GROMACS .gro file of C-alpha atoms in nm:
model
  359
    1MET     CA    1   3.131  11.095  -4.771
    2ARG     CA    2   2.767  11.012  -4.833
    3HIS     CA    3   2.651  11.360  -4.731
    4LEU     CA    4   2.398  11.472  -4.992
    5LYS     CA    5   2.540  11.236  -5.252
    6LEU     CA    6   2.393  10.927  -5.413
    7ALA     CA    7   2.519  10.620  -5.231
    8VAL     CA    8   2.424  10.284  -5.094
    9THR     CA    9   2.496  10.067  -4.835
   10ALA     CA   10   2.491   9.706  -4.912
   11LEU     CA   11   2.426   9.594  -4.564
   12PHE     CA   12   2.579   9.276  -4.418
   13ALA     CA   13   2.372   9.040  -4.196
   14ALA     CA   14   2.564   8.755  -4.030
   15LEU     CA   15   2.598   8.538  -3.722
   16ALA     CA   16   2.708   8.724  -3.410
   17PHE     CA   17   3.034   8.627  -3.242
   18THR     CA   18   3.172   8.706  -2.900
   19ALA     CA   19   3.541   8.793  -2.907
   20CYS     CA   20   3.749   8.590  -2.660
   21ASP     CA   21   4.097   8.693  -2.770
   22GLU     CA   22   4.284   8.772  -3.088
   23ASP     CA   23   4.290   8.406  -3.200
   24GLU     CA   24   3.962   8.259  -3.078
   25PHE     CA   25   3.596   8.344  -3.134
   26GLU     CA   26   3.292   8.177  -2.980
   27PRO     CA   27   2.988   8.171  -3.211
   28THR     CA   28   2.653   8.251  -3.049
   29PRO     CA   29   2.306   8.242  -3.205
   30ALA     CA   30   2.174   8.567  -3.351
   31PRO     CA   31   1.827   8.670  -3.463
   32VAL     CA   32   1.772   8.664  -3.837
   33SER     CA   33   1.770   9.017  -3.979
   34GLY     CA   34   1.487   9.104  -4.215
   35LEU     CA   35   1.197   8.924  -4.046
   36GLN     CA   36   1.061   9.189  -3.809
   37GLY     CA   37   1.104   9.518  -3.990
   38ALA     CA   38   1.349   9.783  -4.103
   39TYR     CA   39   1.511  10.090  -3.954
   40VAL     CA   40   1.533  10.387  -4.190
   41ILE     CA   41   1.824  10.626  -4.144
   42ASN     CA   42   1.745  10.984  -4.250
   43GLN     CA   43   2.055  11.195  -4.294
   44GLY     CA   44   1.893  11.536  -4.251
   45ASN     CA   45   2.084  11.835  -4.389
   46PHE     CA   46   2.390  11.938  -4.189
   47TYR     CA   47   2.442  12.259  -4.387
   48GLY     CA   48   2.078  12.350  -4.339
   49GLY     CA   49   2.099  12.286  -3.966
   50ILE     CA   50   1.866  11.984  -3.987
   51GLU     CA   51   1.970  11.688  -3.773
   52GLY     CA   52   1.927  11.324  -3.871
   53THR     CA   53   1.647  11.094  -3.758
   54LEU     CA   54   1.585  10.720  -3.724
   55ASP     CA   55   1.248  10.568  -3.826
   56PHE     CA   56   1.107  10.218  -3.807
   57LEU     CA   57   0.883  10.015  -4.038
   58GLY     CA   58   0.721   9.708  -3.882
   59PHE     CA   59   0.657   9.429  -4.128
   60GLY     CA   60   0.387   9.268  -3.915
   61ASP     CA   61   0.149   9.565  -3.905
   62ASN     CA   62   0.303   9.768  -4.193
   63LYS     CA   63   0.325  10.063  -3.954
   64TYR     CA   64   0.582  10.333  -4.026
   65VAL     CA   65   0.697  10.530  -3.718
   66ARG     CA   66   0.883  10.857  -3.774
   67ASN     CA   67   1.172  10.970  -3.553
   68LEU     CA   68   1.154  10.670  -3.320
   69PHE     CA   69   1.503  10.723  -3.174
   70ALA     CA   70   1.406  11.063  -3.031
   71SER     CA   71   1.078  10.927  -2.895
   72VAL     CA   72   1.251  10.642  -2.714
   73ASN     CA   73   1.558  10.825  -2.585
   74GLY     CA   74   1.433  11.181  -2.540
   75GLN     CA   75   1.715  11.331  -2.742
   76SER     CA   76   1.822  11.401  -3.097
   77LEU     CA   77   1.998  11.135  -3.302
   78GLY     CA   78   2.263  11.389  -3.405
   79ASP     CA   79   2.430  11.519  -3.718
   80SER     CA   80   2.461  11.342  -4.052
   81PRO     CA   81   2.398  10.971  -3.990
   82GLN     CA   82   2.547  10.776  -4.278
   83ASP     CA   83   2.498  10.404  -4.231
   84GLY     CA   84   2.388  10.135  -3.988
   85ILE     CA   85   2.392   9.764  -3.923
   86VAL     CA   86   2.212   9.516  -3.698
   87TYR     CA   87   2.463   9.270  -3.550
   88GLY     CA   88   2.364   9.031  -3.275
   89SER     CA   89   2.143   9.210  -3.023
   90LYS     CA   90   2.256   9.561  -3.118
   91LEU     CA   91   2.200   9.825  -3.383
   92TYR     CA   92   2.502  10.040  -3.474
   93VAL     CA   93   2.456  10.378  -3.642
   94ALA     CA   94   2.747  10.578  -3.787
   95MET     CA   95   2.712  10.953  -3.717
   96TYR     CA   96   2.946  11.146  -3.947
   97GLY     CA   97   2.876  11.495  -3.818
   98SER     CA   98   2.863  11.395  -3.452
   99ASN     CA   99   3.184  11.187  -3.469
  100LEU     CA  100   3.037  10.884  -3.297
  101LEU     CA  101   2.895  10.538  -3.340
  102TRP     CA  102   2.564  10.489  -3.162
  103VAL     CA  103   2.518  10.146  -3.004
  104LEU     CA  104   2.147  10.077  -2.955
  105ASP     CA  105   1.931   9.790  -2.837
  106ARG     CA  106   1.811   9.610  -3.149
  107GLU     CA  107   1.459   9.562  -3.010
  108THR     CA  108   1.387   9.881  -2.816
  109LEU     CA  109   1.626  10.139  -2.970
  110GLU     CA  110   1.735  10.238  -2.621
  111ILE     CA  111   2.092  10.369  -2.600
  112ILE     CA  112   2.344  10.111  -2.481
  113GLY     CA  113   2.648  10.326  -2.540
  114GLN     CA  114   2.850  10.523  -2.791
  115VAL     CA  115   3.195  10.497  -2.941
  116ARG     CA  116   3.387  10.809  -3.032
  117VAL     CA  117   3.519  10.780  -3.388
  118ASN     CA  118   3.624  11.044  -3.639
  119GLU     CA  119   3.383  11.113  -3.927
  120PRO     CA  120   3.236  10.762  -3.951
  121GLU     CA  121   3.119  10.686  -4.302
  122SER     CA  122   3.021  10.319  -4.316
  123VAL     CA  123   2.978  10.035  -4.066
  124ILE     CA  124   3.005   9.659  -4.119
  125ALA     CA  125   3.056   9.355  -3.894
  126GLY     CA  126   3.238   9.023  -3.880
  127ASN     CA  127   3.440   8.795  -3.649
  128GLY     CA  128   3.283   8.944  -3.337
  129TYR     CA  129   3.379   9.301  -3.420
  130VAL     CA  130   3.217   9.602  -3.579
  131TYR     CA  131   3.425   9.797  -3.831
  132VAL     CA  132   3.388  10.166  -3.913
  133SER     CA  133   3.537  10.346  -4.212
  134ASN     CA  134   3.657  10.690  -4.104
  135ASN     CA  135   3.671  10.972  -4.355
  136ASP     CA  136   4.007  11.076  -4.210
  137GLY     CA  137   4.173  10.771  -4.368
  138TYR     CA  138   4.126  10.478  -4.131
  139VAL     CA  139   3.916  10.170  -4.061
  140THR     CA  140   3.841  10.136  -3.689
  141ARG     CA  141   3.773   9.801  -3.519
  142VAL     CA  142   3.531   9.800  -3.223
  143ASP     CA  143   3.473   9.515  -2.976
  144THR     CA  144   3.100   9.441  -2.960
  145VAL     CA  145   3.106   9.340  -2.591
  146THR     CA  146   3.320   9.611  -2.430
  147LEU     CA  147   3.262   9.874  -2.704
  148ALA     CA  148   3.635   9.948  -2.685
  149VAL     CA  149   3.829  10.054  -2.994
  150MET     CA  150   4.061   9.763  -3.076
  151GLY     CA  151   4.276   9.934  -3.336
  152LYS     CA  152   4.278  10.177  -3.627
  153LEU     CA  153   4.414  10.070  -3.964
  154PRO     CA  154   4.525  10.332  -4.221
  155VAL     CA  155   4.377  10.260  -4.565
  156GLY     CA  156   4.396  10.585  -4.765
  157PRO     CA  157   4.214  10.914  -4.814
  158ASN     CA  158   3.835  10.922  -4.769
  159PRO     CA  159   3.746  10.554  -4.735
  160ALA     CA  160   3.381  10.509  -4.825
  161GLN     CA  161   3.180  10.186  -4.813
  162MET     CA  162   3.270   9.836  -4.691
  163THR     CA  163   3.166   9.474  -4.737
  164VAL     CA  164   3.278   9.144  -4.586
  165THR     CA  165   3.324   8.805  -4.754
  166GLY     CA  166   3.561   8.509  -4.732
  167GLY     CA  167   3.736   8.627  -4.417
  168TYR     CA  168   3.820   8.966  -4.566
  169LEU     CA  169   3.689   9.318  -4.538
  170TYR     CA  170   3.686   9.521  -4.860
  171CYS     CA  171   3.684   9.901  -4.825
  172SER     CA  172   3.654  10.140  -5.118
  173VAL     CA  173   3.909  10.422  -5.096
  174SER     CA  174   3.776  10.719  -5.289
  175ASP     CA  175   4.002  11.022  -5.232
  176GLY     CA  176   3.660  11.177  -5.263
  177TYR     CA  177   3.749  11.533  -5.163
  178ASN     CA  178   4.009  11.558  -5.439
  179GLY     CA  179   3.785  11.618  -5.738
  180ALA     CA  180   4.020  11.890  -5.861
  181GLY     CA  181   4.296  11.630  -5.877
  182ASN     CA  182   4.074  11.367  -6.042
  183TYR     CA  183   4.069  11.160  -5.720
  184ALA     CA  184   4.428  11.057  -5.794
  185ASP     CA  185   4.495  10.886  -5.458
  186GLY     CA  186   4.180  10.676  -5.479
  187PHE     CA  187   4.125  10.420  -5.756
  188ARG     CA  188   4.150  10.131  -5.508
  189VAL     CA  189   3.979   9.892  -5.275
  190ALA     CA  190   4.167   9.801  -4.956
  191LYS     CA  191   4.155   9.426  -4.882
  192ILE     CA  192   4.183   9.365  -4.507
  193ASP     CA  193   4.242   9.030  -4.336
  194LEU     CA  194   3.975   9.021  -4.064
  195HIS     CA  195   4.154   8.772  -3.839
  196ARG     CA  196   4.482   8.965  -3.822
  197PHE     CA  197   4.332   9.311  -3.891
  198VAL     CA  198   4.600   9.401  -4.142
  199LYS     CA  199   4.570   9.539  -4.493
  200GLU     CA  200   4.675   9.262  -4.727
  201LYS     CA  201   4.675   9.469  -5.045
  202ASP     CA  202   4.519   9.747  -5.249
  203ILE     CA  203   4.315   9.635  -5.550
  204THR     CA  204   4.316   9.883  -5.836
  205VAL     CA  205   3.969   9.985  -5.957
  206GLY     CA  206   3.810  10.279  -6.137
  207MET     CA  207   3.779  10.645  -6.043
  208ASN     CA  208   3.622  10.747  -5.711
  209PRO     CA  209   3.503  10.407  -5.578
  210GLY     CA  210   3.207  10.413  -5.338
  211PRO     CA  211   2.919  10.166  -5.291
  212ILE     CA  212   3.040   9.809  -5.252
  213ALA     CA  213   2.873   9.471  -5.192
  214ALA     CA  214   2.949   9.099  -5.206
  215ASP     CA  215   2.750   8.811  -5.353
  216SER     CA  216   2.709   8.457  -5.218
  217GLU     CA  217   2.992   8.334  -5.442
  218GLY     CA  218   3.254   8.555  -5.278
  219ASN     CA  219   3.264   8.811  -5.559
  220VAL     CA  220   3.283   9.180  -5.467
  221PHE     CA  221   3.113   9.454  -5.667
  222VAL     CA  222   3.220   9.817  -5.639
  223VAL     CA  223   3.080  10.131  -5.798
  224ALA     CA  224   3.347  10.352  -5.950
  225ARG     CA  225   3.150  10.677  -5.939
  226GLY     CA  226   3.360  10.867  -6.190
  227ASN     CA  227   3.379  11.246  -6.172
  228TYR     CA  228   3.008  11.335  -6.186
  229GLY     CA  229   3.078  11.475  -6.531
  230ASN     CA  230   3.236  11.324  -6.840
  231VAL     CA  231   3.349  11.006  -6.661
  232PRO     CA  232   3.026  10.813  -6.593
  233PRO     CA  233   2.980  10.564  -6.308
  234LYS     CA  234   3.028  10.192  -6.357
  235VAL     CA  235   3.029   9.872  -6.154
  236GLN     CA  236   3.339   9.654  -6.143
  237LYS     CA  237   3.359   9.292  -6.029
  238ILE     CA  238   3.642   9.169  -5.806
  239THR     CA  239   3.673   8.790  -5.797
  240PRO     CA  240   3.801   8.598  -5.490
  241ALA     CA  241   4.134   8.586  -5.677
  242ASP     CA  242   4.132   8.971  -5.694
  243GLN     CA  243   4.079   8.989  -6.069
  244VAL     CA  244   3.894   9.305  -6.172
  245THR     CA  245   3.660   9.341  -6.472
  246ASP     CA  246   3.393   9.591  -6.574
  247PHE     CA  247   3.048   9.452  -6.494
  248CYS     CA  248   2.766   9.699  -6.572
  249ALA     CA  249   2.670  10.065  -6.568
  250ALA     CA  250   2.535  10.178  -6.229
  251SER     CA  251   2.572  10.449  -5.967
  252ASN     CA  252   2.411  10.258  -5.680
  253ILE     CA  253   2.386   9.886  -5.603
  254ALA     CA  254   2.260   9.621  -5.366
  255VAL     CA  255   2.333   9.247  -5.383
  256ARG     CA  256   2.141   8.944  -5.257
  257GLY     CA  257   2.261   8.594  -5.334
  258THR     CA  258   2.369   8.600  -5.698
  259THR     CA  259   2.153   8.895  -5.805
  260LEU     CA  260   2.281   9.251  -5.829
  261TYR     CA  261   2.024   9.532  -5.823
  262ALA     CA  262   2.143   9.847  -5.997
  263ILE     CA  263   2.037  10.210  -6.018
  264TYR     CA  264   2.199  10.405  -6.299
  265ASN     CA  265   2.147  10.775  -6.224
  266TYR     CA  266   2.389  10.981  -6.425
  267THR     CA  267   2.395  11.340  -6.546
  268ASP     CA  268   2.686  11.480  -6.741
  269PHE     CA  269   2.737  11.828  -6.598
  270SER     CA  270   3.050  11.891  -6.804
  271SER     CA  271   2.861  12.047  -7.095
  272TYR     CA  272   2.533  12.231  -7.144
  273PRO     CA  273   2.256  12.141  -7.206
  274TYR     CA  274   2.290  11.869  -6.943
  275THR     CA  275   2.196  11.515  -7.038
  276GLY     CA  276   2.086  11.256  -6.788
  277GLU     CA  277   1.968  10.897  -6.758
  278LEU     CA  278   1.791  10.707  -6.479
  279THR     CA  279   1.729  10.331  -6.503
  280TYR     CA  280   1.670  10.035  -6.268
  281SER     CA  281   1.794   9.687  -6.362
  282SER     CA  282   1.905   9.355  -6.214
  283TYR     CA  283   2.191   9.124  -6.316
  284ASP     CA  284   2.319   8.773  -6.253
  285THR     CA  285   2.645   8.823  -6.061
  286ARG     CA  286   2.796   8.501  -6.200
  287THR     CA  287   2.743   8.567  -6.570
  288GLY     CA  288   2.676   8.940  -6.596
  289GLN     CA  289   2.357   8.868  -6.788
  290VAL     CA  290   2.059   9.098  -6.738
  291VAL     CA  291   1.788   8.940  -6.521
  292LYS     CA  292   1.540   9.223  -6.569
  293GLN     CA  293   1.611   9.524  -6.788
  294GLN     CA  294   1.327   9.737  -6.650
  295LEU     CA  295   1.319   9.631  -6.287
  296LEU     CA  296   1.057   9.875  -6.156
  297PRO     CA  297   0.714   9.973  -6.295
  298ALA     CA  298   0.710  10.306  -6.480
  299ALA     CA  299   0.398  10.418  -6.291
  300HIS     CA  300   0.567  10.388  -5.950
  301LEU     CA  301   0.925  10.510  -5.980
  302PRO     CA  302   1.112  10.690  -5.700
  303VAL     CA  303   1.119  11.067  -5.739
  304GLN     CA  304   1.495  11.105  -5.690
  305PRO     CA  305   1.669  10.785  -5.566
  306ILE     CA  306   1.936  10.807  -5.299
  307ASP     CA  307   1.981  10.453  -5.173
  308ILE     CA  308   1.886  10.093  -5.252
  309ASP     CA  309   1.876   9.803  -5.006
  310VAL     CA  310   1.739   9.448  -5.038
  311ASN     CA  311   1.586   9.242  -4.758
  312PRO     CA  312   1.815   8.938  -4.716
  313VAL     CA  313   1.519   8.719  -4.615
  314ASN     CA  314   1.269   8.770  -4.897
  315GLY     CA  315   1.443   8.990  -5.153
  316GLU     CA  316   1.208   9.287  -5.120
  317ILE     CA  317   1.364   9.604  -5.261
  318PHE     CA  318   1.369   9.932  -5.066
  319ILE     CA  319   1.470  10.261  -5.227
  320GLY     CA  320   1.519  10.588  -5.040
  321SER     CA  321   1.424  10.898  -5.236
  322GLU     CA  322   1.426  11.274  -5.203
  323TYR     CA  323   1.093  11.458  -5.196
  324SER     CA  324   1.187  11.611  -5.531
  325ALA     CA  325   1.498  11.656  -5.740
  326TYR     CA  326   1.764  11.856  -5.556
  327ASP     CA  327   1.536  11.934  -5.259
  328TYR     CA  328   1.742  11.855  -4.948
  329ASN     CA  329   1.516  12.020  -4.691
  330ALA     CA  330   1.186  11.837  -4.736
  331PRO     CA  331   1.098  11.492  -4.598
  332GLY     CA  332   1.160  11.217  -4.852
  333TYR     CA  333   1.015  10.874  -4.920
  334VAL     CA  334   1.095  10.505  -4.895
  335TYR     CA  335   0.961  10.293  -5.181
  336ARG     CA  336   0.899   9.923  -5.128
  337TYR     CA  337   0.892   9.665  -5.409
  338SER     CA  338   0.869   9.287  -5.429
  339ALA     CA  339   1.175   9.079  -5.513
  340THR     CA  340   1.075   9.091  -5.880
  341GLY     CA  341   1.010   9.465  -5.883
  342GLU     CA  342   0.634   9.497  -5.834
  343PHE     CA  343   0.537   9.814  -5.646
  344MET     CA  344   0.411   9.751  -5.291
  345GLU     CA  345   0.400  10.084  -5.105
  346ARG     CA  346   0.551  10.428  -5.053
  347TYR     CA  347   0.620  10.555  -4.700
  348GLY     CA  348   0.677  10.914  -4.591
  349ALA     CA  349   1.027  10.923  -4.439
  350GLY     CA  350   1.257  11.193  -4.301
  351ILE     CA  351   1.492  11.422  -4.486
  352HIS     CA  352   1.734  11.240  -4.717
  353PRO     CA  353   1.663  10.874  -4.631
  354CYS     CA  354   2.008  10.729  -4.698
  355ALA     CA  355   1.996  10.372  -4.563
  356VAL     CA  356   1.757  10.092  -4.469
  357VAL     CA  357   1.876   9.852  -4.198
  358PHE     CA  358   1.683   9.526  -4.163
  359LYS     CA  359   1.583   9.402  -3.818
   0.00000   0.00000   0.00000
């Protein structure tokens, strides 16, 4: 799971649909995500007894509000939030430790309801449904009107992140708790037909796949995270025809249009003294060519990056960071950059800010 690991959510903003039946969907207008502000999901530290929080940054007044969920609802967010998405009029937040999916009002953050799901890892939307990857081996489909679970599809051990493009959902299957066995039952991305909610195939990729995102051309990019030792992370490209090629070196990604934003944060712990590398770059998803080798200014780099997200409206880059390297108990930061990488601001966030969800 994402818990205290480097990961990303490439978040999916789309038109909202109301499900009528299995074969028919009625499109309805939805607000454009990325104009008003951004919700920041702070994971907390489950093992340290620190619950997660949900903050909000308003783009109009540039005001950052800490722990807004608790202020609005008079209760804790819960344990180990992992991911979130705005879809239609609602915000959905996956709570790994609390085994639920919060359903909140997009504008007010008031609780609309909750859906009980096992160890939710990632959340994505499409065709009038919200989909949740469950660490116990399934993808769950939830109706956005009734909030009823409309099926669970087995995909493999420890499914991680998801993305949607071309009528399909792509879910990375990591086998992430099997490091001793070199993640042998992972090495794949499950390709799911959204209309029928069936797994069409498994696409073979590299070791321990995690973060995943799609570009505007229908290509899917997945981070094969390796073994956090002598097998370094890399990004692989899956074409609409399911052809897989190595794309670039990265441990965390976000995609907007035909640009892929990459963080390469790798330390080889297999031998001492440890050697590490941390870089930020951008690439053209069509050609693989480097757009900007040094994406961010050296004077304003994140302390210890956790997550990268890009505003779908204007391309601004947001990076969640720890307070310091390997400090999981202190409030972290969110760094904000322009679409071309110029530093804009740093905000004080909660503990382990793991995802930015655009409103």
